[in-house]
DNA sequence: TGCCTGATCGGCT
DNA sequence: GCCGATCAGGCAC
């Protein structure tokens, strides 16, 4: 089991979004560790993607998307929730939104944080998985290679035909772009 | 300085 | 299926 290195993130955002399926998102805190297998992602590109925070100018909020690949981009949304993204691009800007996890380790801790018992309800949505893994504002712009927030390669091989693609969820502009990717028949996807 | 809106969730009908 | 919670960033004035 090895940590993904910079070369994984320094390539097209769409390829990284597909490549992250089957990888393990891991977070260690004082409470303990928790992790889950990434089973649903969305790609958000730079200036030519109207749905992306990076479609406009660099600001304090979206600045992570313009920085070097392999760091986190965490933002607060709807007054209630955090969303976790992985910065991945080949120059310019871009990030991959992690939309759902299959719980792997630290399941009791996730149950406690989520106040839910059902395994399927622990991390089957972008706001849910940040709550389950305790990813918050302070975890913005962390190195996913050198911090306690990491992504591992478990050696799971995903075949092209196991990846389904649709338009992205919850956006207004850019609905025609097929940048949402998830694993076929996986019971932990956020929406059908 | 003020207003508007969002890459969501969960509870209620 | 619909709607309210809740707040900070971004932009208009």
PDB file of C-alpha atoms (C1' of nucleotides) in Angstrom:
ATOM      1  CA  UNK A   1       0.000   0.000   0.000  1.00  0.00           C
ATOM      2  CA  UNK A   2       1.711   3.187  -1.176  1.00  0.00           C
ATOM      3  CA  UNK A   3       0.891   6.900  -1.121  1.00  0.00           C
ATOM      4  CA  UNK A   4       0.097   8.393  -4.524  1.00  0.00           C
ATOM      5  CA  UNK A   5       2.923  10.710  -5.588  1.00  0.00           C
ATOM      6  CA  UNK A   6       3.003  14.054  -7.409  1.00  0.00           C
ATOM      7  CA  UNK A   7       3.024  12.486 -10.867  1.00  0.00           C
ATOM      8  CA  UNK A   8      -0.435  11.052 -10.190  1.00  0.00           C
ATOM      9  CA  UNK A   9      -1.875  14.533  -9.666  1.00  0.00           C
ATOM     10  CA  UNK A  10       0.117  16.409 -12.289  1.00  0.00           C
ATOM     11  CA  UNK A  11      -1.932  15.470 -15.355  1.00  0.00           C
ATOM     12  CA  UNK A  12      -5.337  16.254 -16.812  1.00  0.00           C
ATOM     13  CA  UNK A  13      -8.022  16.723 -14.152  1.00  0.00           C
ATOM     14  CA  UNK A  14     -10.384  14.318 -15.924  1.00  0.00           C
ATOM     15  CA  UNK A  15      -7.790  11.537 -15.994  1.00  0.00           C
ATOM     16  CA  UNK A  16      -7.015  12.108 -12.311  1.00  0.00           C
ATOM     17  CA  UNK A  17     -10.751  12.010 -11.477  1.00  0.00           C
ATOM     18  CA  UNK A  18     -11.061   8.591 -13.119  1.00  0.00           C
ATOM     19  CA  UNK A  19      -7.776   7.413 -11.640  1.00  0.00           C
ATOM     20  CA  UNK A  20      -8.868   8.246  -8.098  1.00  0.00           C
ATOM     21  CA  UNK A  21     -11.669   5.660  -8.240  1.00  0.00           C
ATOM     22  CA  UNK A  22     -10.635   2.679  -6.116  1.00  0.00           C
ATOM     23  CA  UNK A  23      -7.995   4.650  -4.185  1.00  0.00           C
ATOM     24  CA  UNK A  24      -8.101   5.054  -0.397  1.00  0.00           C
ATOM     25  CA  UNK A  25      -8.742   8.418   1.264  1.00  0.00           C
ATOM     26  CA  UNK A  26      -7.231   8.334   4.746  1.00  0.00           C
ATOM     27  CA  UNK A  27      -7.360  10.847   7.605  1.00  0.00           C
ATOM     28  CA  UNK A  28      -5.690  10.512  10.995  1.00  0.00           C
ATOM     29  CA  UNK A  29      -6.719  12.837  13.847  1.00  0.00           C
ATOM     30  CA  UNK A  30      -6.426  12.796  17.641  1.00  0.00           C
ATOM     31  CA  UNK A  31      -9.607  10.717  17.736  1.00  0.00           C
ATOM     32  CA  UNK A  32      -8.077   8.043  15.552  1.00  0.00           C
ATOM     33  CA  UNK A  33      -7.925   7.124  11.907  1.00  0.00           C
ATOM     34  CA  UNK A  34     -10.695   6.737   9.387  1.00  0.00           C
ATOM     35  CA  UNK A  35     -10.568   5.882   5.720  1.00  0.00           C
ATOM     36  CA  UNK A  36     -12.715   4.974   2.755  1.00  0.00           C
ATOM     37  CA  UNK A  37     -12.368   3.815  -0.828  1.00  0.00           C
ATOM     38  CA  UNK A  38     -13.161   6.555  -3.335  1.00  0.00           C
ATOM     39  CA  UNK A  39     -16.058   5.388  -5.502  1.00  0.00           C
ATOM     40  CA  UNK A  40     -17.424   8.657  -6.946  1.00  0.00           C
ATOM     41  CA  UNK A  41     -15.631  11.793  -8.228  1.00  0.00           C
ATOM     42  CA  UNK A  42     -16.227  14.905 -10.320  1.00  0.00           C
ATOM     43  CA  UNK A  43     -13.696  16.898 -12.342  1.00  0.00           C
ATOM     44  CA  UNK A  44     -13.685  20.720 -12.198  1.00  0.00           C
ATOM     45  CA  UNK A  45     -11.365  22.341 -14.684  1.00  0.00           C
ATOM     46  CA  UNK A  46     -10.003  25.850 -15.146  1.00  0.00           C
ATOM     47  CA  UNK A  47     -11.131  28.768 -17.260  1.00  0.00           C
ATOM     48  CA  UNK A  48     -13.159  26.818 -19.837  1.00  0.00           C
ATOM     49  CA  UNK A  49     -15.398  25.082 -17.300  1.00  0.00           C
ATOM     50  CA  UNK A  50     -18.284  27.378 -16.241  1.00  0.00           C
ATOM     51  CA  UNK A  51     -19.202  25.191 -13.240  1.00  0.00           C
ATOM     52  CA  UNK A  52     -15.722  25.417 -11.723  1.00  0.00           C
ATOM     53  CA  UNK A  53     -14.696  27.784  -8.938  1.00  0.00           C
ATOM     54  CA  UNK A  54     -11.549  28.304 -11.010  1.00  0.00           C
ATOM     55  CA  UNK A  55     -13.525  29.601 -14.003  1.00  0.00           C
ATOM     56  CA  UNK A  56     -13.102  33.075 -12.531  1.00  0.00           C
ATOM     57  CA  UNK A  57     -10.110  34.827 -11.127  1.00  0.00           C
ATOM     58  CA  UNK A  58      -7.976  33.449  -8.344  1.00  0.00           C
ATOM     59  CA  UNK A  59      -9.325  34.606  -4.943  1.00  0.00           C
ATOM     60  CA  UNK A  60      -8.457  33.596  -1.356  1.00  0.00           C
ATOM     61  CA  UNK A  61     -11.227  31.010  -1.405  1.00  0.00           C
ATOM     62  CA  UNK A  62     -10.383  29.185  -4.637  1.00  0.00           C
ATOM     63  CA  UNK A  63      -6.621  29.722  -4.621  1.00  0.00           C
ATOM     64  CA  UNK A  64      -5.817  26.074  -3.870  1.00  0.00           C
ATOM     65  CA  UNK A  65      -7.108  25.082  -7.309  1.00  0.00           C
ATOM     66  CA  UNK A  66      -4.366  27.174  -8.923  1.00  0.00           C
ATOM     67  CA  UNK A  67      -1.560  25.799  -6.798  1.00  0.00           C
ATOM     68  CA  UNK A  68       0.705  22.822  -7.258  1.00  0.00           C
ATOM     69  CA  UNK A  69      -1.070  19.451  -7.791  1.00  0.00           C
ATOM     70  CA  UNK A  70      -1.289  17.040  -4.863  1.00  0.00           C
ATOM     71  CA  UNK A  71      -2.803  19.331  -2.227  1.00  0.00           C
ATOM     72  CA  UNK A  72      -6.311  19.493  -0.775  1.00  0.00           C
ATOM     73  CA  UNK A  73      -8.961  22.086  -1.597  1.00  0.00           C
ATOM     74  CA  UNK A  74     -11.615  22.259   1.121  1.00  0.00           C
ATOM     75  CA  UNK A  75     -14.419  24.821   1.079  1.00  0.00           C
ATOM     76  CA  UNK A  76     -17.532  25.572   3.122  1.00  0.00           C
ATOM     77  CA  UNK A  77     -20.856  25.517   1.289  1.00  0.00           C
ATOM     78  CA  UNK A  78     -24.560  26.170   2.019  1.00  0.00           C
ATOM     79  CA  UNK A  79     -23.732  27.393   5.512  1.00  0.00           C
ATOM     80  CA  UNK A  80     -23.514  23.788   6.708  1.00  0.00           C
ATOM     81  CA  UNK A  81     -21.111  21.602   4.814  1.00  0.00           C
ATOM     82  CA  UNK A  82     -17.534  21.141   3.713  1.00  0.00           C
ATOM     83  CA  UNK A  83     -16.520  19.690   0.361  1.00  0.00           C
ATOM     84  CA  UNK A  84     -13.185  17.966  -0.157  1.00  0.00           C
ATOM     85  CA  UNK A  85     -11.303  18.213  -3.443  1.00  0.00           C
ATOM     86  CA  UNK A  86      -7.935  17.026  -4.699  1.00  0.00           C
ATOM     87  CA  UNK A  87      -5.960  19.565  -6.728  1.00  0.00           C
ATOM     88  CA  UNK A  88      -4.972  17.923 -10.020  1.00  0.00           C
ATOM     89  CA  UNK A  89      -4.032  19.600 -13.299  1.00  0.00           C
ATOM     90  CA  UNK A  90      -1.225  19.880 -15.770  1.00  0.00           C
ATOM     91  CA  UNK A  91      -0.572  23.597 -15.408  1.00  0.00           C
ATOM     92  CA  UNK A  92      -3.367  26.140 -15.001  1.00  0.00           C
ATOM     93  CA  UNK A  93      -6.028  25.099 -12.481  1.00  0.00           C
ATOM     94  CA  UNK A  94      -8.302  22.189 -11.619  1.00  0.00           C
ATOM     95  CA  UNK A  95      -9.512  19.887  -8.864  1.00  0.00           C
ATOM     96  CA  UNK A  96     -11.395  16.647  -8.337  1.00  0.00           C
ATOM     97  CA  UNK A  97     -14.390  16.707  -5.982  1.00  0.00           C
ATOM     98  CA  UNK A  98     -14.624  13.493  -3.963  1.00  0.00           C
ATOM     99  CA  UNK A  99     -18.354  12.731  -3.811  1.00  0.00           C
ATOM    100  CA  UNK A 100     -18.570   9.360  -2.040  1.00  0.00           C
ATOM    101  CA  UNK A 101     -16.549   6.736  -0.174  1.00  0.00           C
ATOM    102  CA  UNK A 102     -17.013   3.098   0.694  1.00  0.00           C
ATOM    103  CA  UNK A 103     -16.102   2.988   4.424  1.00  0.00           C
ATOM    104  CA  UNK A 104     -12.897   1.002   5.002  1.00  0.00           C
ATOM    105  CA  UNK A 105     -11.247   1.615   8.386  1.00  0.00           C
ATOM    106  CA  UNK A 106     -12.389   3.501  11.502  1.00  0.00           C
ATOM    107  CA  UNK A 107     -16.026   2.674  10.857  1.00  0.00           C
ATOM    108  CA  UNK A 108     -17.089   3.041  14.506  1.00  0.00           C
ATOM    109  CA  UNK A 109     -15.504   6.517  14.594  1.00  0.00           C
ATOM    110  CA  UNK A 110     -17.364   7.464  11.434  1.00  0.00           C
ATOM    111  CA  UNK A 111     -20.628   6.215  12.926  1.00  0.00           C
ATOM    112  CA  UNK A 112     -20.044   8.399  15.964  1.00  0.00           C
ATOM    113  CA  UNK A 113     -19.202  11.509  13.917  1.00  0.00           C
ATOM    114  CA  UNK A 114     -22.163  11.028  11.597  1.00  0.00           C
ATOM    115  CA  UNK A 115     -24.609   9.924  14.306  1.00  0.00           C
ATOM    116  CA  UNK A 116     -25.740   7.251  11.868  1.00  0.00           C
ATOM    117  CA  UNK A 117     -25.471   3.493  12.118  1.00  0.00           C
ATOM    118  CA  UNK A 118     -26.178   2.425   8.543  1.00  0.00           C
ATOM    119  CA  UNK A 119     -22.907   1.806   6.668  1.00  0.00           C
ATOM    120  CA  UNK A 120     -24.400   3.201   3.466  1.00  0.00           C
ATOM    121  CA  UNK A 121     -25.202   6.526   5.126  1.00  0.00           C
ATOM    122  CA  UNK A 122     -21.697   7.246   6.432  1.00  0.00           C
ATOM    123  CA  UNK A 123     -19.992   8.720   3.366  1.00  0.00           C
ATOM    124  CA  UNK A 124     -22.378   8.563   0.369  1.00  0.00           C
ATOM    125  CA  UNK A 125     -22.213  12.295  -0.393  1.00  0.00           C
ATOM    126  CA  UNK A 126     -19.606  15.077  -0.439  1.00  0.00           C
ATOM    127  CA  UNK A 127     -20.827  16.737   2.780  1.00  0.00           C
ATOM    128  CA  UNK A 128     -21.198  13.380   4.505  1.00  0.00           C
ATOM    129  CA  UNK A 129     -17.713  12.080   3.848  1.00  0.00           C
ATOM    130  CA  UNK A 130     -16.072  15.248   5.175  1.00  0.00           C
ATOM    131  CA  UNK A 131     -18.106  14.833   8.353  1.00  0.00           C
ATOM    132  CA  UNK A 132     -17.199  11.121   8.611  1.00  0.00           C
ATOM    133  CA  UNK A 133     -13.457  11.792   8.155  1.00  0.00           C
ATOM    134  CA  UNK A 134     -13.505  15.141   9.997  1.00  0.00           C
ATOM    135  CA  UNK A 135     -12.231  17.261   7.122  1.00  0.00           C
ATOM    136  CA  UNK A 136     -12.810  20.964   7.823  1.00  0.00           C
ATOM    137  CA  UNK A 137     -11.588  24.444   6.963  1.00  0.00           C
ATOM    138  CA  UNK A 138      -8.201  23.914   8.595  1.00  0.00           C
ATOM    139  CA  UNK A 139      -7.539  21.016   6.224  1.00  0.00           C
ATOM    140  CA  UNK A 140      -7.468  23.249   3.157  1.00  0.00           C
ATOM    141  CA  UNK A 141      -4.193  23.255   1.210  1.00  0.00           C
ATOM    142  CA  UNK A 142      -2.612  20.276   2.964  1.00  0.00           C
ATOM    143  CA  UNK A 143      -0.159  18.059   1.092  1.00  0.00           C
ATOM    144  CA  UNK A 144      -1.837  14.747   0.348  1.00  0.00           C
ATOM    145  CA  UNK A 145       1.596  13.166   0.318  1.00  0.00           C
ATOM    146  CA  UNK A 146       3.105  14.525   3.532  1.00  0.00           C
ATOM    147  CA  UNK A 147       0.215  15.323   5.917  1.00  0.00           C
ATOM    148  CA  UNK A 148      -2.178  13.190   7.965  1.00  0.00           C
ATOM    149  CA  UNK A 149      -4.632  13.544   5.099  1.00  0.00           C
ATOM    150  CA  UNK A 150      -3.445  11.129   2.427  1.00  0.00           C
ATOM    151  CA  UNK A 151      -4.487   9.057  -0.535  1.00  0.00           C
ATOM    152  CA  UNK A 152      -3.165   5.513  -0.907  1.00  0.00           C
ATOM    153  CA  UNK A 153      -3.083   3.068  -3.755  1.00  0.00           C
ATOM    154  CA  UNK A 154      -4.445  -0.231  -2.448  1.00  0.00           C
ATOM    155  CA  UNK A 155      -3.596  -1.985  -5.694  1.00  0.00           C
ATOM    156  CA  UNK A 156      -7.239  -2.235  -6.755  1.00  0.00           C
ATOM    157  CA  UNK A 157      -7.492  -2.312 -10.540  1.00  0.00           C
ATOM    158  CA  UNK A 158     -10.521  -0.606 -12.065  1.00  0.00           C
ATOM    159  CA  UNK A 159     -11.478  -1.560 -15.628  1.00  0.00           C
ATOM    160  CA  UNK A 160     -12.733   1.115 -18.010  1.00  0.00           C
ATOM    161  CA  UNK A 161     -16.101  -0.646 -18.338  1.00  0.00           C
ATOM    162  CA  UNK A 162     -16.644  -0.458 -14.571  1.00  0.00           C
ATOM    163  CA  UNK A 163     -16.583   3.366 -14.680  1.00  0.00           C
ATOM    164  CA  UNK A 164     -19.885   5.102 -15.448  1.00  0.00           C
ATOM    165  CA  UNK A 165     -20.001   8.779 -16.366  1.00  0.00           C
ATOM    166  CA  UNK A 166     -22.799  11.345 -16.144  1.00  0.00           C
ATOM    167  CA  UNK A 167     -23.174  15.084 -15.855  1.00  0.00           C
ATOM    168  CA  UNK A 168     -22.183  16.649 -12.551  1.00  0.00           C
ATOM    169  CA  UNK A 169     -24.594  17.076  -9.624  1.00  0.00           C
ATOM    170  CA  UNK A 170     -25.875  20.326  -8.167  1.00  0.00           C
ATOM    171  CA  UNK A 171     -24.471  22.765 -10.726  1.00  0.00           C
ATOM    172  CA  UNK A 172     -26.186  25.303 -12.988  1.00  0.00           C
ATOM    173  CA  UNK A 173     -23.738  25.893 -15.829  1.00  0.00           C
ATOM    174  CA  UNK A 174     -21.794  23.167 -17.588  1.00  0.00           C
ATOM    175  CA  UNK A 175     -24.407  20.440 -17.153  1.00  0.00           C
ATOM    176  CA  UNK A 176     -23.663  19.069 -20.602  1.00  0.00           C
ATOM    177  CA  UNK A 177     -20.121  18.031 -19.644  1.00  0.00           C
ATOM    178  CA  UNK A 178     -19.762  14.347 -18.590  1.00  0.00           C
ATOM    179  CA  UNK A 179     -17.345  14.919 -15.728  1.00  0.00           C
ATOM    180  CA  UNK A 180     -18.893  12.795 -12.977  1.00  0.00           C
ATOM    181  CA  UNK A 181     -17.402   9.331 -12.585  1.00  0.00           C
ATOM    182  CA  UNK A 182     -18.478   6.463 -10.341  1.00  0.00           C
ATOM    183  CA  UNK A 183     -18.142   2.712 -10.011  1.00  0.00           C
ATOM    184  CA  UNK A 184     -20.877   0.638 -11.585  1.00  0.00           C
ATOM    185  CA  UNK A 185     -23.188  -1.152  -9.133  1.00  0.00           C
ATOM    186  CA  UNK A 186     -21.443   0.282  -6.079  1.00  0.00           C
ATOM    187  CA  UNK A 187     -24.016   0.679  -3.266  1.00  0.00           C
ATOM    188  CA  UNK A 188     -22.318   3.777  -1.822  1.00  0.00           C
ATOM    189  CA  UNK A 189     -22.824   6.214  -4.725  1.00  0.00           C
ATOM    190  CA  UNK A 190     -24.517   9.482  -3.720  1.00  0.00           C
ATOM    191  CA  UNK A 191     -27.227   9.466  -6.419  1.00  0.00           C
ATOM    192  CA  UNK A 192     -28.327   7.167  -9.213  1.00  0.00           C
TER     193      UNK A 192
ATOM    194  C1'  DT B   1     -21.417  48.169   3.506  1.00  0.00           C
ATOM    195  C1'  DG B   2     -25.042  45.101   2.069  1.00  0.00           C
ATOM    196  C1'  DC B   3     -27.131  41.508  -0.461  1.00  0.00           C
ATOM    197  C1'  DC B   4     -27.327  37.136  -2.826  1.00  0.00           C
ATOM    198  C1'  DT B   5     -26.367  32.571  -3.589  1.00  0.00           C
ATOM    199  C1'  DG B   6     -24.349  27.999  -3.475  1.00  0.00           C
ATOM    200  C1'  DA B   7     -20.049  21.445  -6.273  1.00  0.00           C
ATOM    201  C1'  DT B   8     -25.661  19.816   0.439  1.00  0.00           C
ATOM    202  C1'  DC B   9     -28.263  17.333   3.888  1.00  0.00           C
ATOM    203  C1'  DG B  10     -32.017  15.694   6.461  1.00  0.00           C
ATOM    204  C1'  DG B  11     -36.567  16.016   7.935  1.00  0.00           C
ATOM    205  C1'  DC B  12     -41.254  16.500   6.733  1.00  0.00           C
ATOM    206  C1'  DT B  13     -45.321  15.888   3.478  1.00  0.00           C
TER     207       DT B  13
ATOM    208  C1'  DG C   1     -40.602  15.561  -3.679  1.00  0.00           C
ATOM    209  C1'  DC C   2     -39.943  19.893  -1.316  1.00  0.00           C
ATOM    210  C1'  DC C   3     -38.019  23.077   1.743  1.00  0.00           C
ATOM    211  C1'  DG C   4     -35.409  25.308   5.485  1.00  0.00           C
ATOM    212  C1'  DA C   5     -30.972  25.669   7.888  1.00  0.00           C
ATOM    213  C1'  DT C   6     -27.044  28.703   7.944  1.00  0.00           C
ATOM    214  C1'  DC C   7     -22.794  31.495   6.551  1.00  0.00           C
ATOM    215  C1'  DA C   8     -18.856  33.327   4.067  1.00  0.00           C
ATOM    216  C1'  DG C   9     -17.198  34.726  -0.374  1.00  0.00           C
ATOM    217  C1'  DG C  10     -17.805  37.770  -4.109  1.00  0.00           C
ATOM    218  C1'  DC C  11     -19.490  41.450  -6.340  1.00  0.00           C
ATOM    219  C1'  DA C  12     -22.505  45.473  -6.918  1.00  0.00           C
ATOM    220  C1'  DC C  13     -23.307  49.979  -5.165  1.00  0.00           C
TER     221       DC C  13
END
